């Protein structure tokens, strides 16, 4: 598996209201939209989980619910604090701000409430930058569909964490195209959309995945 840089997810979109920056830390900091510009890559100290340099890559996230771009309240799937009607406009403005990659999540697919299939495909085609897509991707066909539609990488969550044999098969089948995402609370892996706290320390999971 490629050792990808940790990503800061800049959620929401262009608005006078502040946006939140999501990171591994439990603390969150609001950043005004107008202040956002694509940051230059920064190489810091060596990673605490391996021999690879620690690099931070900021990737704007477009979270989709009911055909709109939303920002979840405290990261919970049950409520949102911001809704923007046109996700394609949001994507265009992120790219205009200088960001060179987008992260798209279909929250409806992730929670079994439906899908934003056509909108996701349009977000893959329109912005003109590489797009990684996640949300409800739990089988080979779902991964292939998005990659065939033009996604650069696909983001797997629940099944990738709980079924490492399947994850290994996908990494071998689709080298360089798989991203594993998981929620973390108190340095412990959380699955099922942030509703199920496991007994698995996140650093143990990272060490396990280094072999892939």
CSV table of C-alpha atoms in Angstrom, one decimal:
chain,number,residue,atom,x,y,z
A,1,UNK,CA,0.0,0.0,0.0
A,2,UNK,CA,1.2,3.5,-0.7
A,3,UNK,CA,2.2,5.4,2.4
A,4,UNK,CA,-0.1,8.4,1.7
A,5,UNK,CA,0.3,11.7,3.6
A,6,UNK,CA,-2.0,12.4,6.5
A,7,UNK,CA,-4.9,14.5,5.2
A,8,UNK,CA,-6.5,17.6,6.7
A,9,UNK,CA,-10.2,17.5,5.5
A,10,UNK,CA,-11.5,21.0,4.9
A,11,UNK,CA,-15.2,20.5,5.0
A,12,UNK,CA,-18.1,22.5,3.7
A,13,UNK,CA,-17.6,25.1,1.0
A,14,UNK,CA,-17.5,28.8,0.1
A,15,UNK,CA,-19.5,30.7,2.6
A,16,UNK,CA,-19.2,33.6,5.0
A,17,UNK,CA,-19.7,31.1,7.8
A,18,UNK,CA,-16.6,29.4,9.2
A,19,UNK,CA,-15.4,26.0,8.1
A,20,UNK,CA,-13.9,23.4,10.3
A,21,UNK,CA,-10.6,21.6,9.8
A,22,UNK,CA,-10.7,17.9,10.6
A,23,UNK,CA,-7.6,16.2,11.6
A,24,UNK,CA,-6.7,13.2,13.8
A,25,UNK,CA,-6.7,15.4,16.8
A,26,UNK,CA,-10.0,15.7,18.7
A,27,UNK,CA,-9.6,19.5,18.7
A,28,UNK,CA,-11.1,21.4,15.8
A,29,UNK,CA,-10.3,24.9,14.6
A,30,UNK,CA,-12.5,27.1,12.5
A,31,UNK,CA,-11.0,28.7,9.3
A,32,UNK,CA,-12.8,31.4,7.4
A,33,UNK,CA,-13.5,30.5,3.7
A,34,UNK,CA,-11.8,33.7,2.4
A,35,UNK,CA,-8.6,32.8,4.2
A,36,UNK,CA,-8.3,29.5,2.5
A,37,UNK,CA,-5.6,29.0,-0.1
A,38,UNK,CA,-4.0,25.7,-1.1
A,39,UNK,CA,-1.0,25.3,1.2
A,40,UNK,CA,2.4,24.4,-0.1
A,41,UNK,CA,3.5,20.8,0.9
A,42,UNK,CA,5.3,20.8,4.3
A,43,UNK,CA,7.7,18.1,5.3
A,44,UNK,CA,8.0,17.8,9.1
A,45,UNK,CA,9.6,15.3,11.4
A,46,UNK,CA,9.6,11.6,10.9
A,47,UNK,CA,6.4,9.8,11.5
A,48,UNK,CA,5.9,8.1,14.9
A,49,UNK,CA,4.6,5.0,13.2
A,50,UNK,CA,7.4,4.3,10.7
A,51,UNK,CA,10.4,5.4,8.8
A,52,UNK,CA,8.5,7.6,6.4
A,53,UNK,CA,8.7,11.4,6.6
A,54,UNK,CA,5.5,13.0,7.9
A,55,UNK,CA,3.9,15.1,5.2
A,56,UNK,CA,0.6,17.0,5.5
A,57,UNK,CA,-1.7,17.2,2.5
A,58,UNK,CA,-4.8,19.4,2.8
A,59,UNK,CA,-7.8,18.0,0.8
A,60,UNK,CA,-11.1,19.8,0.7
A,61,UNK,CA,-14.0,17.4,1.5
A,62,UNK,CA,-17.4,17.5,-0.2
A,63,UNK,CA,-19.8,15.6,2.0
A,64,UNK,CA,-23.1,14.8,0.2
A,65,UNK,CA,-26.5,14.3,1.7
A,66,UNK,CA,-29.8,14.6,-0.2
A,67,UNK,CA,-28.0,16.1,-3.2
A,68,UNK,CA,-26.5,18.9,-1.2
A,69,UNK,CA,-23.1,19.6,0.3
A,70,UNK,CA,-23.3,19.4,4.1
A,71,UNK,CA,-21.1,19.9,7.1
A,72,UNK,CA,-21.9,17.5,9.9
A,73,UNK,CA,-22.4,18.8,13.5
A,74,UNK,CA,-19.4,17.5,15.4
A,75,UNK,CA,-18.8,14.8,12.8
A,76,UNK,CA,-22.1,13.1,13.8
A,77,UNK,CA,-24.1,11.6,10.9
A,78,UNK,CA,-27.4,12.6,12.5
A,79,UNK,CA,-27.2,16.3,12.1
A,80,UNK,CA,-25.6,19.0,9.9
A,81,UNK,CA,-24.8,22.6,10.6
A,82,UNK,CA,-24.3,23.8,7.0
A,83,UNK,CA,-26.0,23.0,3.8
A,84,UNK,CA,-25.0,24.3,0.4
A,85,UNK,CA,-27.4,23.6,-2.5
A,86,UNK,CA,-24.9,23.3,-5.3
A,87,UNK,CA,-22.0,20.8,-4.7
A,88,UNK,CA,-20.6,21.4,-8.2
A,89,UNK,CA,-20.2,25.1,-7.4
A,90,UNK,CA,-18.5,24.2,-4.2
A,91,UNK,CA,-16.0,22.0,-6.0
A,92,UNK,CA,-15.3,24.7,-8.6
A,93,UNK,CA,-14.5,27.2,-5.9
A,94,UNK,CA,-12.2,24.8,-4.1
A,95,UNK,CA,-10.2,24.3,-7.3
A,96,UNK,CA,-10.3,28.1,-8.0
A,97,UNK,CA,-8.7,28.6,-4.5
A,98,UNK,CA,-5.8,26.5,-5.7
A,99,UNK,CA,-6.5,23.0,-4.3
A,100,UNK,CA,-5.4,20.2,-6.6
A,101,UNK,CA,-7.4,17.3,-5.2
A,102,UNK,CA,-10.9,16.8,-3.8
A,103,UNK,CA,-12.4,14.3,-1.4
A,104,UNK,CA,-16.0,13.3,-2.0
A,105,UNK,CA,-18.1,11.3,0.4
A,106,UNK,CA,-21.6,10.0,-0.3
A,107,UNK,CA,-23.1,10.1,3.2
A,108,UNK,CA,-26.4,8.7,2.1
A,109,UNK,CA,-24.6,5.6,0.7
A,110,UNK,CA,-22.5,5.3,3.8
A,111,UNK,CA,-25.5,5.2,6.0
A,112,UNK,CA,-27.8,3.1,3.8
A,113,UNK,CA,-30.2,6.0,3.1
A,114,UNK,CA,-29.8,6.0,-0.7
A,115,UNK,CA,-27.2,7.2,-3.1
A,116,UNK,CA,-26.1,10.4,-4.9
A,117,UNK,CA,-24.7,8.4,-7.8
A,118,UNK,CA,-25.2,10.8,-10.7
A,119,UNK,CA,-23.9,13.7,-8.6
A,120,UNK,CA,-20.8,11.8,-7.6
A,121,UNK,CA,-20.1,10.9,-11.2
A,122,UNK,CA,-20.5,14.6,-12.2
A,123,UNK,CA,-18.1,15.7,-9.3
A,124,UNK,CA,-15.5,13.2,-10.7
A,125,UNK,CA,-15.8,14.6,-14.2
A,126,UNK,CA,-16.3,18.4,-13.8
A,127,UNK,CA,-13.6,19.9,-11.5
A,128,UNK,CA,-10.6,19.0,-13.6
A,129,UNK,CA,-8.5,17.7,-10.6
A,130,UNK,CA,-8.0,14.2,-9.2
A,131,UNK,CA,-10.9,13.1,-7.0
A,132,UNK,CA,-11.0,10.4,-4.3
A,133,UNK,CA,-14.5,9.0,-3.5
A,134,UNK,CA,-15.9,7.2,-0.5
A,135,UNK,CA,-19.1,6.3,1.2
A,136,UNK,CA,-20.7,2.8,1.3
A,137,UNK,CA,-18.0,1.1,-0.7
A,138,UNK,CA,-18.1,-2.5,0.6
A,139,UNK,CA,-17.7,-4.7,-2.5
A,140,UNK,CA,-15.6,-5.1,-5.6
A,141,UNK,CA,-18.3,-3.8,-8.0
A,142,UNK,CA,-18.7,-0.6,-6.0
A,143,UNK,CA,-15.0,0.1,-6.2
A,144,UNK,CA,-14.8,-0.7,-9.9
A,145,UNK,CA,-17.8,1.5,-10.8
A,146,UNK,CA,-16.2,4.6,-9.4
A,147,UNK,CA,-12.8,3.9,-10.8
A,148,UNK,CA,-14.4,3.3,-14.2
A,149,UNK,CA,-16.2,6.7,-13.8
A,150,UNK,CA,-12.8,8.4,-13.5
A,151,UNK,CA,-12.1,8.5,-9.7
A,152,UNK,CA,-8.4,8.5,-9.0
A,153,UNK,CA,-8.7,6.6,-5.8
A,154,UNK,CA,-11.6,5.0,-3.8
A,155,UNK,CA,-11.9,5.2,0.0
A,156,UNK,CA,-13.0,2.2,1.9
A,157,UNK,CA,-14.0,2.3,5.5
A,158,UNK,CA,-16.0,-0.3,7.6
A,159,UNK,CA,-15.2,-3.4,5.5
A,160,UNK,CA,-11.6,-2.4,5.1
A,161,UNK,CA,-11.1,-2.1,8.8
A,162,UNK,CA,-13.1,-5.2,9.8
A,163,UNK,CA,-12.1,-7.5,6.9
A,164,UNK,CA,-8.3,-7.1,6.3
A,165,UNK,CA,-8.2,-10.1,4.0
A,166,UNK,CA,-10.6,-8.3,1.6
A,167,UNK,CA,-8.6,-5.1,1.9
A,168,UNK,CA,-5.4,-7.0,1.0
A,169,UNK,CA,-7.1,-8.4,-2.0
A,170,UNK,CA,-8.2,-5.0,-3.2
A,171,UNK,CA,-4.7,-3.5,-2.7
A,172,UNK,CA,-3.3,-6.3,-4.8
A,173,UNK,CA,-6.0,-6.0,-7.4
A,174,UNK,CA,-6.0,-2.2,-7.6
A,175,UNK,CA,-2.4,-1.0,-6.6
A,176,UNK,CA,-2.2,2.6,-5.7
A,177,UNK,CA,-6.0,3.1,-6.0
A,178,UNK,CA,-7.2,2.2,-2.5
A,179,UNK,CA,-7.4,4.6,0.5
A,180,UNK,CA,-8.4,3.3,3.9
A,181,UNK,CA,-10.4,5.7,6.1
A,182,UNK,CA,-11.4,5.2,9.7
A,183,UNK,CA,-12.8,7.4,12.5
A,184,UNK,CA,-10.7,7.7,15.7
A,185,UNK,CA,-11.8,8.6,19.2
A,186,UNK,CA,-9.4,8.7,22.1
A,187,UNK,CA,-6.8,7.0,19.9
A,188,UNK,CA,-9.2,4.1,19.3
A,189,UNK,CA,-10.7,3.0,16.0
A,190,UNK,CA,-14.4,3.8,15.6
A,191,UNK,CA,-16.5,2.0,13.0
A,192,UNK,CA,-20.0,1.9,11.7
A,193,UNK,CA,-20.2,5.6,10.9
A,194,UNK,CA,-18.6,6.6,14.2
A,195,UNK,CA,-21.2,4.7,16.3
A,196,UNK,CA,-19.2,1.7,17.3
A,197,UNK,CA,-16.2,2.0,19.5
A,198,UNK,CA,-13.8,-0.9,19.0
A,199,UNK,CA,-11.0,-2.0,21.3
A,200,UNK,CA,-8.4,-1.5,18.5
A,201,UNK,CA,-5.7,1.2,19.1
A,202,UNK,CA,-5.3,3.2,15.9
A,203,UNK,CA,-1.5,2.9,15.9
A,204,UNK,CA,-1.9,-0.9,16.0
A,205,UNK,CA,-4.1,-0.7,12.9
A,206,UNK,CA,-1.5,1.5,11.1
A,207,UNK,CA,1.3,-0.9,12.0
A,208,UNK,CA,-0.7,-3.8,10.7
A,209,UNK,CA,-1.4,-2.0,7.4
A,210,UNK,CA,2.3,-1.2,6.7
A,211,UNK,CA,2.7,-4.7,5.5
A,212,UNK,CA,0.2,-4.3,2.7
